[in-house]
Coordinates of C-alpha atoms in Angstrom, one line a residue:
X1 CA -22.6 36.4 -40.2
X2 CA -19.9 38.1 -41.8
X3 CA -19.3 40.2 -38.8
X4 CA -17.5 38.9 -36.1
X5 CA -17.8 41.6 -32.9
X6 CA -17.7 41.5 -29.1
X7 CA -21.4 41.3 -27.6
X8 CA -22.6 44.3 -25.4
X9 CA -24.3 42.1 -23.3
X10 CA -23.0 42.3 -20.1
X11 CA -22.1 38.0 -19.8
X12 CA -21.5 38.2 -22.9
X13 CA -19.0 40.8 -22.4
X14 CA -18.0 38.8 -19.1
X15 CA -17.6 35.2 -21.0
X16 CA -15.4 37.3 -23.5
X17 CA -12.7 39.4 -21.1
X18 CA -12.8 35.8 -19.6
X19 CA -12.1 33.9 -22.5
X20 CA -9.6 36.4 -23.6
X21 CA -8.0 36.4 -20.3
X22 CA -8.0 32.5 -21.1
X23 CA -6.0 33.0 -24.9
X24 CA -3.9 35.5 -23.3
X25 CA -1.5 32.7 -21.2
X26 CA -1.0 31.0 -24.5
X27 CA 1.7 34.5 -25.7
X28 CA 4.9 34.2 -25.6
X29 CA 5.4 36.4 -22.5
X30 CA 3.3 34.3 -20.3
X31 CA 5.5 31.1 -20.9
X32 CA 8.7 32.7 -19.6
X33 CA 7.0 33.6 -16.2
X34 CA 6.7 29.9 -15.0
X35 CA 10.0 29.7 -14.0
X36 CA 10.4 32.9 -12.4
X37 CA 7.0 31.9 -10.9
X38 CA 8.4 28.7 -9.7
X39 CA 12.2 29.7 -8.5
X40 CA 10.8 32.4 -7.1
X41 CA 8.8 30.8 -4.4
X42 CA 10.7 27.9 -4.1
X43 CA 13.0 30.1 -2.4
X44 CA 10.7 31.7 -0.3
X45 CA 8.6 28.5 0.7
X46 CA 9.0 27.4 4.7
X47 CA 7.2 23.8 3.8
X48 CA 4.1 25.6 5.6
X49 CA 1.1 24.8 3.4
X50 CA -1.0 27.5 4.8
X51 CA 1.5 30.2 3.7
X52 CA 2.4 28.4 0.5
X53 CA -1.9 29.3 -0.1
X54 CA -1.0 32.9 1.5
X55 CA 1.2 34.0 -0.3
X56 CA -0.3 32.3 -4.0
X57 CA -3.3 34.0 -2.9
X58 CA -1.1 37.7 -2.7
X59 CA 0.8 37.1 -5.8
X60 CA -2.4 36.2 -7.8
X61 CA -4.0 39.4 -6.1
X62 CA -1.3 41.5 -7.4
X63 CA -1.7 40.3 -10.9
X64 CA -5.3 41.5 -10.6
X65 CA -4.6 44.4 -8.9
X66 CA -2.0 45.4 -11.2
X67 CA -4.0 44.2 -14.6
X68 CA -6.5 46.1 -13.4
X69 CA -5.5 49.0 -12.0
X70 CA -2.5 49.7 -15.2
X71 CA -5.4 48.6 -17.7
X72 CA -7.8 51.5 -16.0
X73 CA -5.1 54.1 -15.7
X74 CA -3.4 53.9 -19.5
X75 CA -7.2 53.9 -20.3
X76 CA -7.5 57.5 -18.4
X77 CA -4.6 58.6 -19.5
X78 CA -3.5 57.5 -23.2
X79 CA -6.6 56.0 -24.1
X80 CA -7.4 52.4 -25.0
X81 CA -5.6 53.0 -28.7
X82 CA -2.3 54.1 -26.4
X83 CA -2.1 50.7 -24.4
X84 CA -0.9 49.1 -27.7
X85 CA 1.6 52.1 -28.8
X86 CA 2.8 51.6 -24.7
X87 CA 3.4 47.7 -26.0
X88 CA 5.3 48.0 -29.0
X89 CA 7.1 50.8 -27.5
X90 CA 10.8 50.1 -28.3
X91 CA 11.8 51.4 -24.8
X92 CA 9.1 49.4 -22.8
X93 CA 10.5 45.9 -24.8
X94 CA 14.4 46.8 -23.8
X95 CA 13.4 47.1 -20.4
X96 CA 11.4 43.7 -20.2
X97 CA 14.2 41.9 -22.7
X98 CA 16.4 44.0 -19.3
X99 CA 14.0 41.8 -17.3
X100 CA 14.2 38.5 -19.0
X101 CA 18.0 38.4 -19.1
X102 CA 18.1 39.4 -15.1
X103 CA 16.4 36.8 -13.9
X104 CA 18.0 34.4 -16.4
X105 CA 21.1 34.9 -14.7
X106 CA 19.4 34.7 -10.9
X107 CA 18.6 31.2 -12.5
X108 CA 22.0 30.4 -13.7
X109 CA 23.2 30.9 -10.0
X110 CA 24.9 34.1 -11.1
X111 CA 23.0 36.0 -8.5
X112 CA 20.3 36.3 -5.6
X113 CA 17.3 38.4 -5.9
X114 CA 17.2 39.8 -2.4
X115 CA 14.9 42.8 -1.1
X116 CA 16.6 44.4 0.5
X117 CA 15.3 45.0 4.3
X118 CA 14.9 48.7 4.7
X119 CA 12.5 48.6 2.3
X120 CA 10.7 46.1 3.5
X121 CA 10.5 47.8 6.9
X122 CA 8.7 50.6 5.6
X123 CA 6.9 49.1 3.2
X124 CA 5.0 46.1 5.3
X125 CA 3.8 47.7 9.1
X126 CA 3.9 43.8 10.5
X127 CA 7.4 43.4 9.6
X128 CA 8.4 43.9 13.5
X129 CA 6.6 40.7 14.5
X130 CA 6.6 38.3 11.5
X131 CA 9.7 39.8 9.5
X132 CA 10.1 36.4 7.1
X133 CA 6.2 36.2 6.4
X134 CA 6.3 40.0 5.5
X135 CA 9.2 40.1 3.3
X136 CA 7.5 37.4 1.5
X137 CA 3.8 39.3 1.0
X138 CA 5.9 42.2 -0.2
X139 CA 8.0 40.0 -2.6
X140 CA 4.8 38.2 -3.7
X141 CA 3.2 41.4 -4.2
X142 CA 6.6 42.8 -6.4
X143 CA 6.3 39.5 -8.5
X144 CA 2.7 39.7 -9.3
X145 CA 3.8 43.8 -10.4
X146 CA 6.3 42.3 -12.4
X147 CA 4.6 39.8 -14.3
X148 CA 1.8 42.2 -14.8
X149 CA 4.5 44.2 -16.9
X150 CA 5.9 41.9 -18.4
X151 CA 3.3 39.9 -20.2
X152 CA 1.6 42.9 -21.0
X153 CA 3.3 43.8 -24.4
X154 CA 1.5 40.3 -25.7
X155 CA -1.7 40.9 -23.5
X156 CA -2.1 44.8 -24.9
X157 CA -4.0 43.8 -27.8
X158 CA -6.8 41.9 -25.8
X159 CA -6.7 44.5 -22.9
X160 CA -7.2 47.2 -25.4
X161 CA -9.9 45.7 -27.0
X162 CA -11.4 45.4 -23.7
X163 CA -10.9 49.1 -22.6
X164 CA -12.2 50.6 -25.7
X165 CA -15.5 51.2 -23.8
X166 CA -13.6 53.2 -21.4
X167 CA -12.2 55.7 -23.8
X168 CA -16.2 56.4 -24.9
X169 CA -17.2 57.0 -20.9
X170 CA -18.3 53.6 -19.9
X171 CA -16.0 52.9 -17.0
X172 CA -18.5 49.8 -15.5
X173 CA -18.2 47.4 -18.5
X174 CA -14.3 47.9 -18.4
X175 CA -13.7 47.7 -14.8
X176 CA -16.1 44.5 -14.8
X177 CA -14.2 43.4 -18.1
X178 CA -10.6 43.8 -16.2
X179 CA -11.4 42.0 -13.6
X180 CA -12.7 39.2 -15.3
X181 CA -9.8 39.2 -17.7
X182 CA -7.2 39.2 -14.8
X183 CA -8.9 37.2 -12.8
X184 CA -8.9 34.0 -15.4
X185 CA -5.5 35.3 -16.2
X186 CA -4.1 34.8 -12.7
X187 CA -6.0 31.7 -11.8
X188 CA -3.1 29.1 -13.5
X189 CA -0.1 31.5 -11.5
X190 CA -1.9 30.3 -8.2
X191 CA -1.2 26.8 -8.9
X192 CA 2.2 27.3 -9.9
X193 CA 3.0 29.5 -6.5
X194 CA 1.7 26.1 -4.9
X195 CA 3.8 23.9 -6.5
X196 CA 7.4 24.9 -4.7
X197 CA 5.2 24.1 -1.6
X198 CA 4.8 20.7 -2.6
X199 CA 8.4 20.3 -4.4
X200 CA 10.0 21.2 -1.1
X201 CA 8.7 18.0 0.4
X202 CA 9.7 15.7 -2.0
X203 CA 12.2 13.1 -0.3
X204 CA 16.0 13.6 -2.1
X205 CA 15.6 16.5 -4.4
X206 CA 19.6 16.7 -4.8
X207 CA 20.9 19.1 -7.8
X208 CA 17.9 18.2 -10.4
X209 CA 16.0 21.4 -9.1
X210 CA 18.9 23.3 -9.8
X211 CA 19.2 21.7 -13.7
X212 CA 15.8 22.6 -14.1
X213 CA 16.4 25.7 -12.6
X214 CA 19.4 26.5 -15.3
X215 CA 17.3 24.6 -18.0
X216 CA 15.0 27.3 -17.7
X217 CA 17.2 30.3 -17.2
X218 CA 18.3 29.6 -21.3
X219 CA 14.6 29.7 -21.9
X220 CA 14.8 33.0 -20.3
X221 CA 17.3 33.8 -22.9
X222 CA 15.2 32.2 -26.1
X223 CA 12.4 34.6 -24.7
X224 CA 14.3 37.4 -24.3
X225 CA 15.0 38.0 -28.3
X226 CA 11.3 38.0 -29.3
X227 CA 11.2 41.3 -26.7
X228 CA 15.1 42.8 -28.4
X229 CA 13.5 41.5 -32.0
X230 CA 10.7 44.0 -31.9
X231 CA 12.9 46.7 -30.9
X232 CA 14.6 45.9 -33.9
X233 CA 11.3 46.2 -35.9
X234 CA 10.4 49.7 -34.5
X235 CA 13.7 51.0 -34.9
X236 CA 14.5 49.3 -38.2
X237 CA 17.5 47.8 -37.3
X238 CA 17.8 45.1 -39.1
X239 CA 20.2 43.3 -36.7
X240 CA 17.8 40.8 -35.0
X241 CA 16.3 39.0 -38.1
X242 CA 14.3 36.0 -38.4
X243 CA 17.3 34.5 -39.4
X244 CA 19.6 35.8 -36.7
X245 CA 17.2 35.1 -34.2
X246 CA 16.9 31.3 -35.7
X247 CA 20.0 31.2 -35.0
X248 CA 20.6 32.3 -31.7
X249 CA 17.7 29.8 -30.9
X250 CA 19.6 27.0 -32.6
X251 CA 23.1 27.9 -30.5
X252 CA 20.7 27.9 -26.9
X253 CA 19.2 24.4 -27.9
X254 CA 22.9 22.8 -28.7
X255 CA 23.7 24.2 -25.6
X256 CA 21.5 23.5 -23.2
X257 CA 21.8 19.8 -24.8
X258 CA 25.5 20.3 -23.8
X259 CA 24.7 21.1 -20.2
X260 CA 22.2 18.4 -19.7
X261 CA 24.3 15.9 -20.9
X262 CA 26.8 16.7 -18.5
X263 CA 29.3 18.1 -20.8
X264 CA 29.8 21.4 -18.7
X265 CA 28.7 23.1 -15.5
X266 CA 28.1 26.4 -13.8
X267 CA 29.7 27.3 -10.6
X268 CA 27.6 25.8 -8.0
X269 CA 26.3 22.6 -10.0
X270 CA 28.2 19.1 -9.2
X271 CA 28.9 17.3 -12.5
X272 CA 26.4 14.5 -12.2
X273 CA 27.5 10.8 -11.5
X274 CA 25.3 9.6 -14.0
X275 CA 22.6 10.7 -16.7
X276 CA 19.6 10.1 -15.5
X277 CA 16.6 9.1 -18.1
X278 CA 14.9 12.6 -17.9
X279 CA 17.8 14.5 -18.2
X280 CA 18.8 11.8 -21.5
X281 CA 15.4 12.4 -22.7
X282 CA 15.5 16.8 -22.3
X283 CA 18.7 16.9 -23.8
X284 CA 17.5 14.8 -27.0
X285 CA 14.3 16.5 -27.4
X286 CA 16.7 20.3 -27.1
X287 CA 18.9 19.2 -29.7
X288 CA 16.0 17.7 -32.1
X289 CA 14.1 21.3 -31.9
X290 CA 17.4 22.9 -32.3
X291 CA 17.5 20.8 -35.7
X292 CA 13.9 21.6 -36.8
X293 CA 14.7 24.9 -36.4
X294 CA 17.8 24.8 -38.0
X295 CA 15.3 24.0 -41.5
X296 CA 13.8 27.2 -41.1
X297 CA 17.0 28.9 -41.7
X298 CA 16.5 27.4 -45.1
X299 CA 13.1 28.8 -45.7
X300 CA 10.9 25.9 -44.2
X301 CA 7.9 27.4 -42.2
X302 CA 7.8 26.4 -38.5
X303 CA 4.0 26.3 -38.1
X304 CA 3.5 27.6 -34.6
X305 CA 7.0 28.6 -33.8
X306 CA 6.4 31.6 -36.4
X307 CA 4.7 33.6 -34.7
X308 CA 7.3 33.9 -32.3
X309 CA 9.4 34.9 -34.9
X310 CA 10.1 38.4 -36.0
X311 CA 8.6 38.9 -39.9
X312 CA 10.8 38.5 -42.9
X313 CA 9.5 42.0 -43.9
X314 CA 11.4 41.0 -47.6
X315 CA 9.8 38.1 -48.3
X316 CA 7.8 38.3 -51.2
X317 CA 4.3 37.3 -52.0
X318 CA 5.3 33.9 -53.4
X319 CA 7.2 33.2 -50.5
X320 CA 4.6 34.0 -48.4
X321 CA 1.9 32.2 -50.2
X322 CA 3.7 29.0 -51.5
X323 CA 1.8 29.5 -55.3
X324 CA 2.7 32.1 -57.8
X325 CA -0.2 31.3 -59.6
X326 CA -2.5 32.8 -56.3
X327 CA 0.2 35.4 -55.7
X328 CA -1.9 38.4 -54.0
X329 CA 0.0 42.1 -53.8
X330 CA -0.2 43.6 -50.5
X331 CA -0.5 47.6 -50.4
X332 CA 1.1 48.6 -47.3
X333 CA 0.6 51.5 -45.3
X334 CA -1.4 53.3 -48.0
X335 CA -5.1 53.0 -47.9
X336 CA -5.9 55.7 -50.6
X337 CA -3.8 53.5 -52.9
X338 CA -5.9 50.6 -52.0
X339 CA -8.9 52.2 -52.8
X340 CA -7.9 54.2 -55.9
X341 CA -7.1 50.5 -56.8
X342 CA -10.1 48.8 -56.0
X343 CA -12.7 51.6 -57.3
X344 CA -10.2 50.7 -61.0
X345 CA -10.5 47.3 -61.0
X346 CA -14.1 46.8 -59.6
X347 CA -13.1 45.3 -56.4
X348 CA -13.2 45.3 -52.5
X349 CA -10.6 45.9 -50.2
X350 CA -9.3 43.6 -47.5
X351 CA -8.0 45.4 -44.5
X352 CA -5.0 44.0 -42.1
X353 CA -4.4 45.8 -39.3
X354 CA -1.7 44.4 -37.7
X355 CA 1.8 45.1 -35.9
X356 CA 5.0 45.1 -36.1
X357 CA 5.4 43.4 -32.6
X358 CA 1.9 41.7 -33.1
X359 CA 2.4 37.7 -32.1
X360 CA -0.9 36.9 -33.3
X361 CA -0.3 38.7 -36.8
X362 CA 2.6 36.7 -37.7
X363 CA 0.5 33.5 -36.6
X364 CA -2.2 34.4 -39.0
X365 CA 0.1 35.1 -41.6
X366 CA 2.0 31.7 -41.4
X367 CA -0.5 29.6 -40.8
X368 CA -3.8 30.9 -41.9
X369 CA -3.1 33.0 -45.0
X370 CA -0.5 30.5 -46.7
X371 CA -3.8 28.0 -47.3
X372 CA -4.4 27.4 -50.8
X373 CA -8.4 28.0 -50.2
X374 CA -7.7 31.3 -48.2
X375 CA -4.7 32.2 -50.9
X376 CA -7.1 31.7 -53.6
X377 CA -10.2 33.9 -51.9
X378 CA -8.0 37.2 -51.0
X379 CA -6.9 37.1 -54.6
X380 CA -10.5 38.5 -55.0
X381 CA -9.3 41.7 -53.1
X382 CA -7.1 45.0 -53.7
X383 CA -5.0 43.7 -49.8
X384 CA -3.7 46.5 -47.9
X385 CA -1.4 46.2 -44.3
X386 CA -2.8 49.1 -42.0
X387 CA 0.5 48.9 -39.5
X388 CA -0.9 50.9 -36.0
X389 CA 2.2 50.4 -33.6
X390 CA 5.0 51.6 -35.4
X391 CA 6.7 55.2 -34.0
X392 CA 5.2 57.7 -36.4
X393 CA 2.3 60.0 -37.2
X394 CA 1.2 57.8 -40.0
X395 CA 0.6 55.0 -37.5
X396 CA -1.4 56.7 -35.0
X397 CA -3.6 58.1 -38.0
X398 CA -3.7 54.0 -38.6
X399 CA -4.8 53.0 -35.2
X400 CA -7.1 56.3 -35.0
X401 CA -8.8 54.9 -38.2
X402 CA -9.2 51.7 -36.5
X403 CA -10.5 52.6 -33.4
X404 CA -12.8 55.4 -34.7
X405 CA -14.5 53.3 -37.7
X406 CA -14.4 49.9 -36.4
X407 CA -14.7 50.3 -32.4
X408 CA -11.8 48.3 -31.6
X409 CA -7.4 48.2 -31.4
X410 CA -7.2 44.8 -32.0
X411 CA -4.4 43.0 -34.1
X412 CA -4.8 41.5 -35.6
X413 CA -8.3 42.9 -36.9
X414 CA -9.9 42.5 -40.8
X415 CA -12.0 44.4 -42.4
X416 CA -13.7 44.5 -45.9
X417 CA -14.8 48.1 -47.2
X418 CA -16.1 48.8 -50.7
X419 CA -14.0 51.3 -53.0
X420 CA -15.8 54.4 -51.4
X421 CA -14.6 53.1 -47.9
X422 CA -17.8 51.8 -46.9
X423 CA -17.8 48.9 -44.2
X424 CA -18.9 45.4 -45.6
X425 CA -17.9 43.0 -43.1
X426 CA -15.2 42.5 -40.3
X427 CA -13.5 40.2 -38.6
X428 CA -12.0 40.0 -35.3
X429 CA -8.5 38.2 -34.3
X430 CA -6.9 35.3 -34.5
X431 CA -8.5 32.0 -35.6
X432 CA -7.3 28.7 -36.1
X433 CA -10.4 27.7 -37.9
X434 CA -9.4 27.9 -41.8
X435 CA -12.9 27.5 -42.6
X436 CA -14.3 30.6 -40.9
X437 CA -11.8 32.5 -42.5
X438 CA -13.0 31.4 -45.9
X439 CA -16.2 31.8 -45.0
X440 CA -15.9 35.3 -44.0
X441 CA -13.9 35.7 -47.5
X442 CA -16.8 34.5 -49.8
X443 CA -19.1 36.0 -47.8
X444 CA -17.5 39.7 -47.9
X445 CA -17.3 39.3 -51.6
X446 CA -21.3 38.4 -52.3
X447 CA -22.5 40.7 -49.6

């Protein structure tokens, strides 16, 4: 069908908080966390495999915990339509772009992250007897926190979607939903707490760890700008560009090519006697993504890369489209124009509701709506961008609209309404099935 909505069914509703759970470690902000994940507990592993399993178990507990607990609150509180203004929230992105660039430089040797042990005296009662084993349940239980908020500006959209029941006074479906969510979610961060268990008894580890270690801390960096880019979006900016961002992408990948070539150090590596094949091999796949990147500066698309990327908000519909023979005119923010519009020339109208700081929008939009078939359906339509996360009464009266006529806060989200606002079909999210998409298209039209 045309329709393309969460089932009520309560496995059904399972499988999907699951599956979302599953898309959600494929964001941007989930990426970054492996090598906190990883440095994190390589520091705190003992070589004991039965508290390598503790303490994974704990951190994974305190991403569910967290997930669920912040999800159920914000839902209490703000509302499931609030979890994505929290998100996009210029403020809440500083801090986490904050975030990213802290533990950056704990990788780059700059720093330790320490707990300090006062608090960990009060905080865990078995301290007295087994202080090392409780400063690490208490760390593990701070990392799991911390992960929770960071990945949750790219998780918001599929949390939100999940917690709309709770805003209508079903609190078991979203509490069941959560769970489910975080629980898949968590399951991956597990493994990786294992694995500095099982590093740490490798024979000869020397000062690769520590290149890794640093490899990853300019990761830290490259993730960083998506967070400061979307502040820039909010606030308008117009400092961290696709362009300058490009760029500052480019600069980390020359770098880092630099460092693993041996060219420079940081203050506790040892330059290395030789250049080992994996280190060859990292530095010439940096540099050759730092030159793919460098075509995008020159208008090539990057496929999946663009989504990372904030929105050239200037670009114009043949740009966007690649045809100026299929070149459709977006109405944005203004759905009375759109429908003024349609009702004069006898069409429908397609409805984006997208973001800002929405990763998945930008996917859809460089990837799915560029298509010559999908380019050539939405022609058919008056289009119209319905932004909801922007700072601003006219965007909560977007994400109000949303949430009150179509029973969701997703971004992206589609819907097609006649010219007297009547609903004719929807469609829900990202998909990297073209043909669905089209499908949907022609089949909004003849409906």
């Amino acid at each position: 069908t045309a329709n393309r909505q969460p089932t009520t069914d309560l496995w059904g509703f399972i499988w999907l908080a699951a599956t979302l759970g599953a898309l959600s470690l494929l964001t941007p902000c989930v990426f970054p966390m492996i090598p906190i994940t990883v440095s994190y507990f390589t520091n705190h592993s003992s070589g004991s495999r039965a508290k390598a399993v503790r303490l994974a178990t704990i951190y994974s507990f305190g991403i569910i915990a967290t997930f669920t607990l912040l999800g159920m609150l914000l839902a209490i509180f703000v509302g499931a339509a609030g979890i994505n203004l929290f998100a996009a929230n210029p403020w809440i992105n500083l801090l986490i772009t904050g975030i990213f660039l802290f533990f950056a430089f704990n990788l780059f040797g700059a720093y330790e992250i320490n707990i300090p042990t006062g608090v960990l005296t009060k905080l865990d009662s078995f301290t007295r007897s087994h202080e090392g084993e409780g400063s690490g349940v208490v760390g593990a239980l701070l990392m799991g926190l911390t992960f929770t908020l960071t990945s949750f500006t790219c998780t918001s959209p599929f949390v939100g979607t999940i917690l709309v029941s709770a805003s209508q006074g079903d609190w078991q479906m979203p509490l069941v939903g959560m769970l489910a969510f975080s629980t898949v979610f968590a399951l991956p961060f597990f493994v990786l707490a294992l694995v500095p268990q099982w590093v740490s008894q490798l024979p000869r580890a020397g000062g690769w760890m520590n290149s890794v270690k640093v490899a990853m801390g300019f990761l830290e960096i490259a993730a960083a700008m998506k967070f400061l880019s979307n502040v820039d979006l909010v606030w308008r900016w117009g400092i961290f560009t696709r362009s300058v961002v490009l760029a500052i992408w480019i600069a980390i990948g020359i770098i880092l090519s630099l460092y693993l070539l041996g060219k420079f150090q940081l203050t506790h590596d040892s330059k290395p006697e030789r250049i080992g094949a994996f280190r060859l091999v990292s530095a010439i796949l940096s540099l050759a993504i730092s030159f793919y990147l460098i075509t995008g500066l020159f208008g090539a698309k990057l496929g999946e890369i663009e989504a990372f990327l904030p929105p050239d908000l200037e670009a114009s519909a043949a740009s966007r489209f690649g045809d100026p023979a299929n070149e459709p005119a977006w109405i944005t923010n203004d759905y009375h124009a759109a429908l003024s519009k349609a009702k004069a020339e006898n069409k429908r109208v397609f409805i984006d509701f997208t973001g800002y700081t929405c990763t998945n929008c930008r996917w859809m939009e460089a990837n799915v709506f560029p298509k010559r078939e999908v380019a050539e359906e939405m022609n058919e339509f008056v289009l119209v961008k319905l932004f909801t996360d922007g700072e601003g009464e006219i965007y909560e009266k977007h994400l109000q609209f949303e949430q009150e006529t179509f029973g969701t806060v997703a971004m992206p989200f589609y819907a097609v309404v006649n010219s007297d606002g009547k609903t004719i079909a929807t469609f829900a999210g990202l998909t990297r099935n073209t043909a669905e998409f089209v499908d949907f298209l022609r089949s909004a039209q003849g409906q």
